[in-house]
Coordinates of C-alpha atoms and ligand atoms in Angstrom, one line a residue:
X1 CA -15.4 -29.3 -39.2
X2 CA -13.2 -32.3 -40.2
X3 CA -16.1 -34.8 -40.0
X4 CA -18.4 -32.9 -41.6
X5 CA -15.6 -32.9 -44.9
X6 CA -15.2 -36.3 -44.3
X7 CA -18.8 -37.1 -44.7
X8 CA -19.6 -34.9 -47.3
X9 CA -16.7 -36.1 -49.2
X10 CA -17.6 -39.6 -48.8
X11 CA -21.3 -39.0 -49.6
X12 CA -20.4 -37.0 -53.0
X13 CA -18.4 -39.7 -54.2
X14 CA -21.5 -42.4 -53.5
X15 CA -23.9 -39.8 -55.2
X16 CA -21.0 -39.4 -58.2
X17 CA -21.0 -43.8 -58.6
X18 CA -24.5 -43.4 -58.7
X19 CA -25.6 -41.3 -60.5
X20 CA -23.3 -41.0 -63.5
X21 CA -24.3 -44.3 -65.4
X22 CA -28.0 -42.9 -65.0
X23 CA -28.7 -39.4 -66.0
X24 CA -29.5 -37.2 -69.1
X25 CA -27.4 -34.3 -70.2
X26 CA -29.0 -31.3 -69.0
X27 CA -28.9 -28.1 -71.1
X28 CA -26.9 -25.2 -69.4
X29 CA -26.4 -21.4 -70.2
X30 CA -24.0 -21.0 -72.9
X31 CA -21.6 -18.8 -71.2
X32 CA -20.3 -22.1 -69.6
X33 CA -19.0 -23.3 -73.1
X34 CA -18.2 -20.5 -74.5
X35 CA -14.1 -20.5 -75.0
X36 CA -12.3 -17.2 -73.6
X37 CA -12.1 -15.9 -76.4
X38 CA -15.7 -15.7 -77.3
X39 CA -16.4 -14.5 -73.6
X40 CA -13.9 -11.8 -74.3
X41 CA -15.8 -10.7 -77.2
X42 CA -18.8 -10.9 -76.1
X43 CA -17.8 -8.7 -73.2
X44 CA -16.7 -6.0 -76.1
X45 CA -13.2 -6.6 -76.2
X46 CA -10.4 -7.1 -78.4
X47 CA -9.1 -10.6 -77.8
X48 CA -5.9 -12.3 -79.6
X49 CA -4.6 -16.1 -78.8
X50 CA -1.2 -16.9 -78.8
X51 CA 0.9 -20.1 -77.9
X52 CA 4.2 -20.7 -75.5
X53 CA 5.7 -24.1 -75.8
X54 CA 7.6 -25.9 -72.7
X55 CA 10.6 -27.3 -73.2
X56 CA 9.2 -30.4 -72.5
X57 CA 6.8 -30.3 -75.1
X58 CA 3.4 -29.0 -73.5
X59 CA 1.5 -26.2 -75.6
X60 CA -0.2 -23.7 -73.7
X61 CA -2.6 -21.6 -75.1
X62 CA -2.1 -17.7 -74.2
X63 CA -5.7 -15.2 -74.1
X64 CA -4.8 -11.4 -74.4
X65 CA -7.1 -8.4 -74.6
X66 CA -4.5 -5.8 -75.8
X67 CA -6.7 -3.0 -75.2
X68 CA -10.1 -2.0 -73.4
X69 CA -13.3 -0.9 -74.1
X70 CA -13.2 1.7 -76.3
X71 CA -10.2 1.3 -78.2
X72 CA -11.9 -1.6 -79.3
X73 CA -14.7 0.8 -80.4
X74 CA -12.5 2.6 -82.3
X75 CA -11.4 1.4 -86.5
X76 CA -8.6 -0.6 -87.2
X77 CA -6.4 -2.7 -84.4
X78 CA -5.7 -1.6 -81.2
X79 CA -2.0 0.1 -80.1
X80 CA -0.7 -2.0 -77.7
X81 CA 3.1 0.4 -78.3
X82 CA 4.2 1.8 -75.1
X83 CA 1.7 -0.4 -72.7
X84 CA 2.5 -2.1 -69.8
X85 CA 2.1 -6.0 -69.7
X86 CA 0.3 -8.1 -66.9
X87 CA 0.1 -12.1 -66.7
X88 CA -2.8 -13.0 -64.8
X89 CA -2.2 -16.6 -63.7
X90 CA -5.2 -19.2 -62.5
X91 CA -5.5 -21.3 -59.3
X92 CA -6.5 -25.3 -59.5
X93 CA -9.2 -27.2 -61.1
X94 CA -8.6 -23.2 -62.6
X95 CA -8.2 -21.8 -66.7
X96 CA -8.1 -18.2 -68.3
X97 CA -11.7 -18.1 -67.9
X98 CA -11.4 -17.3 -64.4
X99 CA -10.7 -13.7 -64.7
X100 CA -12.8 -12.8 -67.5
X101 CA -16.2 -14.9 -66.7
X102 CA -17.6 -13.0 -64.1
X103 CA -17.8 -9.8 -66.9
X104 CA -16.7 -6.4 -67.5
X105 CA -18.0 -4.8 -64.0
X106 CA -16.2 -7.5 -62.2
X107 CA -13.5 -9.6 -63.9
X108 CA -10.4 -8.2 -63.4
X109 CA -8.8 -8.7 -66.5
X110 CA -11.6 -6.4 -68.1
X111 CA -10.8 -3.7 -65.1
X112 CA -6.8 -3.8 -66.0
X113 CA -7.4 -3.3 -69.9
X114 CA -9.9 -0.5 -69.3
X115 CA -6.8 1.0 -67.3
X116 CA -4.6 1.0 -69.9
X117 CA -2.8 -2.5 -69.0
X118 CA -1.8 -5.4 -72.1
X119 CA -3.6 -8.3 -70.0
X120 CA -2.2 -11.7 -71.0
X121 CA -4.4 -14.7 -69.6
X122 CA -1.8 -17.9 -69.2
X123 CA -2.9 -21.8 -68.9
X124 CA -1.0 -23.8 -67.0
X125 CA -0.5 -27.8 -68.3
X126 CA -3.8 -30.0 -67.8
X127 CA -6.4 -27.7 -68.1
X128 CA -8.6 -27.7 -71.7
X129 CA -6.3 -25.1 -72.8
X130 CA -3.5 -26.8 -72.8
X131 CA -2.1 -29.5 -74.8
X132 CA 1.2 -31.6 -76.1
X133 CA 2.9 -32.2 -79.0
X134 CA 3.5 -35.9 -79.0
X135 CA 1.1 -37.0 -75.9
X136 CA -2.9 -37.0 -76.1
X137 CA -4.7 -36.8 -72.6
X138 CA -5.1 -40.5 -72.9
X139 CA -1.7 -40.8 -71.7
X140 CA -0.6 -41.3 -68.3
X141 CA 2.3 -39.6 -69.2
X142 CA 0.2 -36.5 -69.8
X143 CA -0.7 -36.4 -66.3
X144 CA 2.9 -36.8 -64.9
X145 CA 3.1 -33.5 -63.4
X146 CA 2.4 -30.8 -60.3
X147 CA 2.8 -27.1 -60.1
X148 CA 6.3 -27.7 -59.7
X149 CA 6.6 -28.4 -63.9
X150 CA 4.0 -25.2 -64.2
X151 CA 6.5 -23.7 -62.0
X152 CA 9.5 -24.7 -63.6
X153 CA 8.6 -24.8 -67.2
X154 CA 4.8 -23.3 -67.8
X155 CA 5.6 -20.0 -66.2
X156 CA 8.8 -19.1 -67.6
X157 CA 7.8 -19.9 -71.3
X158 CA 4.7 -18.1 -70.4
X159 CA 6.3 -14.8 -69.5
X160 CA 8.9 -15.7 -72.6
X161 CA 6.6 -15.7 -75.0
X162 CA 4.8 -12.2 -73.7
X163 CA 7.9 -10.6 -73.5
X164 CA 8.7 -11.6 -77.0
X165 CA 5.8 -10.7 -79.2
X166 CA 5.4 -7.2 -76.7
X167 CA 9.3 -6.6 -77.1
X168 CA 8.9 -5.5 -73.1
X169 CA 11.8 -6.0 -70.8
X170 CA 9.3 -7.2 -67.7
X171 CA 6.2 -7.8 -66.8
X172 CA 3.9 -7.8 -64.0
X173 CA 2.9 -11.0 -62.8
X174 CA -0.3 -11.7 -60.9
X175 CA -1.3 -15.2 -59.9
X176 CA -4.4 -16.8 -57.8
X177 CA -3.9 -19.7 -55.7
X178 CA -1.8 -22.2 -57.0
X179 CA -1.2 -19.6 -59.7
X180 CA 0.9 -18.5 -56.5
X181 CA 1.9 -21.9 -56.1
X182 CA 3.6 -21.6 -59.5
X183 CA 5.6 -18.8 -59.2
X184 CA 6.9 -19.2 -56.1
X185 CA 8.3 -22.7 -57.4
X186 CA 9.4 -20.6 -60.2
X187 CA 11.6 -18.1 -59.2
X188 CA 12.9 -21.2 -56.9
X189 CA 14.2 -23.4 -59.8
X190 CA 14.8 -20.8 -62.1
X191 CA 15.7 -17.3 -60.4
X192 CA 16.7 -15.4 -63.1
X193 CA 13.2 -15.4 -63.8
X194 CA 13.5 -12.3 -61.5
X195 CA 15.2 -10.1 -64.0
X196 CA 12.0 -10.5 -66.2
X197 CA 9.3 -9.4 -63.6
X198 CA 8.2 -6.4 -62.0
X199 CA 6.4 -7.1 -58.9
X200 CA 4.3 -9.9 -57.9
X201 CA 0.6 -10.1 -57.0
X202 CA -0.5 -12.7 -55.1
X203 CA -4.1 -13.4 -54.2
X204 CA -4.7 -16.4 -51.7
X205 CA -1.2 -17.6 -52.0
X206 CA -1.0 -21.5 -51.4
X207 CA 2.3 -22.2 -50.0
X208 CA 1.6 -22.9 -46.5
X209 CA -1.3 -25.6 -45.8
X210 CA -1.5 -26.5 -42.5
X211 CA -4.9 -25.5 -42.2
X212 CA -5.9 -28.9 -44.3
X213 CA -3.7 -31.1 -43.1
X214 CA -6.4 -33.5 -41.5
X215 CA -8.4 -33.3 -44.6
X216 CA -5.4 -34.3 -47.0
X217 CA -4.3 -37.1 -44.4
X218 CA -7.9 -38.4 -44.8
X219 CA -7.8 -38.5 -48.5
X220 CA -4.2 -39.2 -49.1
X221 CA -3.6 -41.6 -46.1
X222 CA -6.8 -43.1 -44.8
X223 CA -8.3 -43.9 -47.6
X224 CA -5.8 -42.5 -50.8
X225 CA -8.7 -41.8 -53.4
X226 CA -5.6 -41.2 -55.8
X227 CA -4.9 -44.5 -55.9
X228 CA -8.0 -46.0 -55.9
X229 CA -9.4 -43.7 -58.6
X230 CA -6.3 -44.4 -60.4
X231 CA -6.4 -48.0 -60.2
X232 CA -10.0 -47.5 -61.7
X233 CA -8.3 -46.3 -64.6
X234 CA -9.0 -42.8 -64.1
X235 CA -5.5 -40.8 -65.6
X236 CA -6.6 -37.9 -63.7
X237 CA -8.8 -36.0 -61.5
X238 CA -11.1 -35.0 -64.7
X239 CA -15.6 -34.9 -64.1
X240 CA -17.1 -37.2 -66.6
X241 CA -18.9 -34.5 -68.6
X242 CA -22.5 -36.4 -68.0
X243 CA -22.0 -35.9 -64.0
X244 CA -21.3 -32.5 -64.4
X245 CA -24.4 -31.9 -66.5
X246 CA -26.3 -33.4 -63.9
X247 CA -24.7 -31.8 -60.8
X248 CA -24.8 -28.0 -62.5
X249 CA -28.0 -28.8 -64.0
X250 CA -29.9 -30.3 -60.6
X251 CA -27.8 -30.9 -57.6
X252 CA -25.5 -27.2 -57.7
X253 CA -29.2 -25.6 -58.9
X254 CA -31.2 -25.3 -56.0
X255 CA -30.6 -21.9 -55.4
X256 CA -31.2 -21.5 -51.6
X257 CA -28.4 -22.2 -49.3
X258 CA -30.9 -24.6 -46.9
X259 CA -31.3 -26.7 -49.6
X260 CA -28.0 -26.6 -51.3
X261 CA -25.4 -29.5 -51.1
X262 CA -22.9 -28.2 -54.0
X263 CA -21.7 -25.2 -52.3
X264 CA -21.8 -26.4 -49.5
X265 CA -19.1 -29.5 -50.3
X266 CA -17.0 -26.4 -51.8
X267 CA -17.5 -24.2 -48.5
X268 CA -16.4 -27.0 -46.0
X269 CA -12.7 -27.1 -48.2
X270 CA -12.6 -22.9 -48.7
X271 CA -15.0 -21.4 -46.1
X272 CA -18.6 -20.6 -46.3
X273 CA -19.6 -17.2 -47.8
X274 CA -23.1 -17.5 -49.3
X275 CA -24.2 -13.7 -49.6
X276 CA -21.1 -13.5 -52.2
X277 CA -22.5 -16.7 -54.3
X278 CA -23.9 -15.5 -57.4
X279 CA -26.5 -18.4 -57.8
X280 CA -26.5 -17.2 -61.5
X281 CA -22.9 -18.1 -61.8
X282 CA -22.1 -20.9 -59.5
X283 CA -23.3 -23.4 -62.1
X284 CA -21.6 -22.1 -65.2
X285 CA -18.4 -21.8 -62.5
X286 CA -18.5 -25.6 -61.3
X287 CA -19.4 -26.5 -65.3
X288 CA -16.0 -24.8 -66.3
X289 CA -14.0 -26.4 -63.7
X290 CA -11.0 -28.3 -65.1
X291 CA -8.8 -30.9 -64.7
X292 CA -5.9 -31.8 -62.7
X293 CA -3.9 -34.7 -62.7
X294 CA -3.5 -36.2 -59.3
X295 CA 0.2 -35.5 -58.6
X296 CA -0.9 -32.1 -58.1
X297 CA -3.5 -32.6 -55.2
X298 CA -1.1 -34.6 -53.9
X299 CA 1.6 -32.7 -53.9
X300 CA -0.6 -30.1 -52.1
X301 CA -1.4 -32.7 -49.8
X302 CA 2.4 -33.4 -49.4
X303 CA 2.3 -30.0 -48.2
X304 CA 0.1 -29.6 -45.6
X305 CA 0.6 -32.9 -44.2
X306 CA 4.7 -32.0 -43.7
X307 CA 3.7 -27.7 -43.1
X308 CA 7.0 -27.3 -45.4
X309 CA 6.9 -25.8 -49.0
X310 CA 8.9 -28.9 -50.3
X311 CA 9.3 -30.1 -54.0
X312 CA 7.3 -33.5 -55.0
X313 CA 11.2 -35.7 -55.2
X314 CA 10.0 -39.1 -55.0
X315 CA 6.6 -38.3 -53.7
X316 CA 4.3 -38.1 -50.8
X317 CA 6.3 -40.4 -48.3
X318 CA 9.0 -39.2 -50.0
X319 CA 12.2 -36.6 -49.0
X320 CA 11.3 -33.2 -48.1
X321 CA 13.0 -30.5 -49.8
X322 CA 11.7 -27.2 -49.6
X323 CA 11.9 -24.7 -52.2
X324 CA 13.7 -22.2 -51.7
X325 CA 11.8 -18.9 -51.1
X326 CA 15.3 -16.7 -50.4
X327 CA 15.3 -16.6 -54.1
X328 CA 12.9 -14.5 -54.8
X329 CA 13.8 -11.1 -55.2
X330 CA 11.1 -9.0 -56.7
X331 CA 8.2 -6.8 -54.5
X332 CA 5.6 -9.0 -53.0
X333 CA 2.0 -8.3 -52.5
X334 CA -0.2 -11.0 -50.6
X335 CA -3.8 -10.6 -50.5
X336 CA -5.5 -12.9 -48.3
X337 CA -8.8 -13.8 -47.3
X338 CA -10.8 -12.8 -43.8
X339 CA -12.7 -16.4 -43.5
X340 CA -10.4 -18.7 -46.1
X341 CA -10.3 -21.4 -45.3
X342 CA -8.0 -23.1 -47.2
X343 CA -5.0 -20.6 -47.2
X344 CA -5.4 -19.6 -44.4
X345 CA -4.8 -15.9 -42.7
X346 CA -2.2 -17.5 -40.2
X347 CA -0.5 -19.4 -43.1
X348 CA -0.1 -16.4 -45.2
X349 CA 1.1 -14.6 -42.2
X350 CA 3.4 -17.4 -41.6
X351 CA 4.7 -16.8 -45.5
X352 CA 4.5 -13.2 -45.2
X353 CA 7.1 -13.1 -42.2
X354 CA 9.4 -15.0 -44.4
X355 CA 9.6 -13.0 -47.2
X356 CA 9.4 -9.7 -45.0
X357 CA 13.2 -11.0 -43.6
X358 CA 14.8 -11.2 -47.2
X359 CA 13.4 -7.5 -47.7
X360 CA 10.8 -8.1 -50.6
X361 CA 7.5 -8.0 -48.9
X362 CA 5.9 -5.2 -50.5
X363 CA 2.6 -5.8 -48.1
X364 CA 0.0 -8.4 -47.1
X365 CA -3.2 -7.6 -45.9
X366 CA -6.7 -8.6 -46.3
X367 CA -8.0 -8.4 -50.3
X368 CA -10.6 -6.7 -48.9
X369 CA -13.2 -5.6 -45.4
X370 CA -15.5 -8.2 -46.2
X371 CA -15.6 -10.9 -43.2
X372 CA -16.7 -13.7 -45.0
X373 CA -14.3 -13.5 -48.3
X374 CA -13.4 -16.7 -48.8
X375 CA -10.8 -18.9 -51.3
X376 CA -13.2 -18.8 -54.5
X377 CA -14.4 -15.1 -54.1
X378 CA -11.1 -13.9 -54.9
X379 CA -12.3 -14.8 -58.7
X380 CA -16.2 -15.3 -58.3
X381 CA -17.4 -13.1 -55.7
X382 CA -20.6 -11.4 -56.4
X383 CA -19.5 -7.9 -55.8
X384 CA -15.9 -8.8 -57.3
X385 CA -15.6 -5.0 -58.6
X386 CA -16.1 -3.0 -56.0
X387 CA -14.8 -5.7 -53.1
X388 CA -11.2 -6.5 -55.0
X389 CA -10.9 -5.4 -58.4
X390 CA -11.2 -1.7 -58.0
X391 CA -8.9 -1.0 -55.3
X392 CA -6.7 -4.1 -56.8
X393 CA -6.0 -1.5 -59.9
X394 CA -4.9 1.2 -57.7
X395 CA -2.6 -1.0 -55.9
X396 CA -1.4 -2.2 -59.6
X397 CA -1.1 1.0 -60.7
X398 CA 0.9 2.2 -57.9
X399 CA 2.9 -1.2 -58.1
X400 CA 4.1 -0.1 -61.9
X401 CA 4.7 3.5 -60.6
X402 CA 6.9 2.2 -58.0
X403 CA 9.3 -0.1 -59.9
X404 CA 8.0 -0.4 -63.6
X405 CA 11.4 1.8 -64.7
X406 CA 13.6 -0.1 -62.4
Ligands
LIG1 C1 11.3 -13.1 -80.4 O1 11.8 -14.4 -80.8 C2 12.3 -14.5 -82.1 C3 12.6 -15.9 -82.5 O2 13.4 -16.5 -81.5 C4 13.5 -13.6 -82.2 O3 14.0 -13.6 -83.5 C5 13.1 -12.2 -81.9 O4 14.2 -11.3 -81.9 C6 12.4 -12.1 -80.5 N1 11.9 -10.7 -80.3 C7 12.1 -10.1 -79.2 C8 11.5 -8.7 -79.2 O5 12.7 -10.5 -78.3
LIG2 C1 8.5 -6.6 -41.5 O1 9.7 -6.3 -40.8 C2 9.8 -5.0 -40.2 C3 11.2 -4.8 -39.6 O2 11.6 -5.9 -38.9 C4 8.7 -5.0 -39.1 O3 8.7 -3.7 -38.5 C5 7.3 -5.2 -39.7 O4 6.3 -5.3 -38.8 C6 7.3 -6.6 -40.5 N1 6.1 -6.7 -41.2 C7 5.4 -7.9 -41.3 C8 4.2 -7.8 -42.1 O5 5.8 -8.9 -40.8

C-alpha cells in the first residue's frame, strides 16, 4: 500500500516537471469554470454572495441559496423570515462548489434548501474565494496559515456574519473533512463559539490520522517536498493552470479504471471506490481543485506523524499541544466512511470515544451501507442523493427538532 503511494507520488511529480513546460490548454466542460454562483443558478436557485472579514484581514466570500426550488419559481425575492440557517463548510484542496457541483439530485446544499433550510456556503482562507485586504497571493505572507487560523478566525467570522444579516441566535454547522478540522480547532480557541451553534455535522472528520502516518513521514521527512517545492519558489501548493488542463483534459480522461492513473493516485491517499466515480465529473472535480498553502499539509502531516490533535506552535518538529476537544459542548454527529482511507473508521472511532465521555456525542456511524464509500464520495459520489443526502436531511431535520429551541 505504502509503496505503491510512494511510487505513484514520485512518478506524478516526474510526469508534472515534464509535462507542464510542453502542453496545450485543452478545452473542458464549462461547469468547471463556472463560479458558485452561476452553478447555483443554473441549477434553478436563488443564490446571494456575501462577505465576512477576519480579524486579521482575510475576505471570505459567503454563497447562500435562501430558498429552494420553487420559491425561486415564484415573483419577487424569496422569504428567508422564520428559516433555519445551515453553514456547510468544505474539506482541503476544497471551495463552496463542493456541495452544489454535483446538482440538484445530489448536492446537498440543493437537498437542504428544497427542505426549507437558509444554506450558507463558507470559504475558508486560500482557496479562489478567498482573498486579503492588504496581501495579493504573491505574498508569502498570504500563505502563512493552517486550519488552525480557519479555525480560529475564518469560522467564527463566518458564522458572525450569517447570524448577523439572518438576525438568528444559532446555526447549524456542518463541515467536511478539514471543514471538521476547522471547527474542532474552533470551539478549542474560541469556545464561546458554542453559544452560537446548534449541533454539529461532521462528515469524514480529520482529527485523528494515524492511518497516513507513513505516507506524511515520506513526504514531510524523507524527502520534505514542502521545502523543496518551496525553495523552487512555489508560495503554495497551487496546479499551474496549464498542467491541470492537460491532466483533466488527457491523463484524468481515460474513462476506464484499467487505464486510469488520475484516480488511481487519489484512491491510494482516500481509498479506491470506482463504481461511485462519475467519469462525467471527475474531470470538472480535479479542474476545481484549489489551493492550499503548505503549512496546512503539514500541519496534517504533524498530525498523523505525532497521532495527537496538536496545534502547529513552532511547527512540525516543533511542541505538541493538543487542542483541546473537552471544549466542545454542542451535539456531535460523525459520519464516517466504510473503506476511507484517509480518516479512517478506527480514527473516528478513536474521536468518537472522546467526545462520547464529555457527554456530547450525539452519534457516529457509517454515512451510509455502501462498502466502498470512501473520503471524496462524501461530496462526489455518483449516487450522492440517495447514498448520503437523503437520509443526511432526516438526520438534520431531526437534529433542529431536537435542540433548535434550546
Ligand atoms: C449586524 O451588524 C451591524 C453592524 O455591526 C449591527 O448594527 C446590527 O445590529 C447587527 N444585526 C444583528 C441582527 O445582529
Ligand atoms: C458512549 O458511552 C456510553 C456510556 O458509557 C456507552 O454505553 C456507549 O456505548 C458509548 N458509545 C460510543 C459510541 O462509544
Amino acid at each position: 500500500m505504502c509503496d505503491l503511494v510512494k511510487s505513484v507520488l514520485v512518478l506524478t511529480i516526474l510526469l508534472c516537471a515534464i509535462l507542464v513546460q510542453n502542453c496545450d490548454g485543452q478545452s473542458l466542460k464549462k461547469d468547471a469554470y463556472a463560479t458558485v454562483p452561476q452553478l447555483i443558478t443554473a441549477a434553478g436557485y436563488p443564490s446571494e454572495r456575501h462577505r465576512a472579514r477576519t480579524p486579521d484581514g482575510y475576505i471570505l466570500q459567503l454563497h447562500r441559496i435562501p430558498a429552494g426550488r420553487r420559491a425561486a419559481r415564484r415573483s419577487g425575492a424569496p422569504s428567508v423570515k422564520g428559516k433555519k440557517a445551515v453553514l456547510l463548510v468544505h474539506g482541503l484542496l476544497g471551495s463552496s462548489g463542493d456541495f452544489v457541483i454535483m446538482g440538484p439530485e445530489r448536492s446537498l446544499s440543493f437537498f437542504l434548501a428544497d427542505a426549507g433550510y437558509d444554506v450558507w456556503l463558507g470559504n475558508l482562507r486560500g482557496n479562489l474565494h478567498t482573498a486579503h485586504q492588504t496581501l495579493t497571493r504573491n505574498d508569502p505572507k498570504f500563505w502563512e496559515y493552517s486550519f488552525h487560523e480557519h479555525g480560529k478566525y475564518d469560522v467564527p467570522a463566518m458564522i458572525d456574519r450569517v447570524l448577523n444579516i439572518t438576525g438568528l441566535p444559532k446555526l447549524l454547522y456542518i463541515g467536511y473533512s478539514m471543514g471538521t478540522t476547522s471547527f474542532f480547532t474552533m470551539m478549542s480557541e474560541r469556545p464561546e463559539y458554542n453559544d452560537k451553534v446548534i449541533a454539529f455535522v461532521a462528515l469524514a472528520p480529520a482529527v485523528y490520522l494515524d492511518n497516513i502516518k507513513q505516507l506524511a513521514t515520506f513526504a514531510l521527512k524523507e524527502v520534505n517536498f514542502p521545502n523543496i517545492l518551496r525553495s523552487r519558489g512555489m508560495l503554495s501548493a497551487t496546479v499551474a493552470p496549464q498542467l491541470l488542463e492537460f491532466m483533466v483534459g488527457s491523463v484524468c480522461n481515460v474513462r476506464k479504471p484499467q487505464e486510469d492513473l488520475c484516480m488511481r493516485v487519489a484512491y491510494a491517499i482516500v481509498g479506491e471506490d470506482y463504481d461511485q466515480n462519475d467519469w462525467d465529473m471527475s474531470p470538472v472535480i480535479f479542474a476545481r481543485f484549489q489551493p492550499a498553502s503548505w503549512r496546512q499539509l503539514e500541519h496534517f502531516g504533524k498530525i498523523a506523524m505525532t497521532g495527537v490533535f496538536t496545534s502547529w506552535e513552532d511547527g512540525v518538529d516543533g511542541a505538541i499541544k493538543p487542542y483541546n476537544l473537552q471544549n466542545v459542548k454542542v451535539p456531535v454527529t460523525l459520519l464516517y466512511g466504510e473503506n476511507d482511507q484517509l480518516t479512517e473508521k478506527s480514527q473516528i472511532m478513536r474521536l468518537a470515544e472522546q467526545l462520547n465521555s464529555t457527554g456530547v456525542l450525539e452519534g457516529v456511524r457509517a454515512g451510509c451501507s455502501w462498502p466502498k464509500f470512501n473520503h471524496l464520495d462524501f461530496v462526489f459520489a455518483k449516487d450522492l442523493g440517495n447514498l448520503l443526502n437523503k437520509p443526511l436531511i432526516k438526520h438534520i431535520n431531526k437534529l433542529y427538532n431536537k435542540y433548535g429551541d434550546a
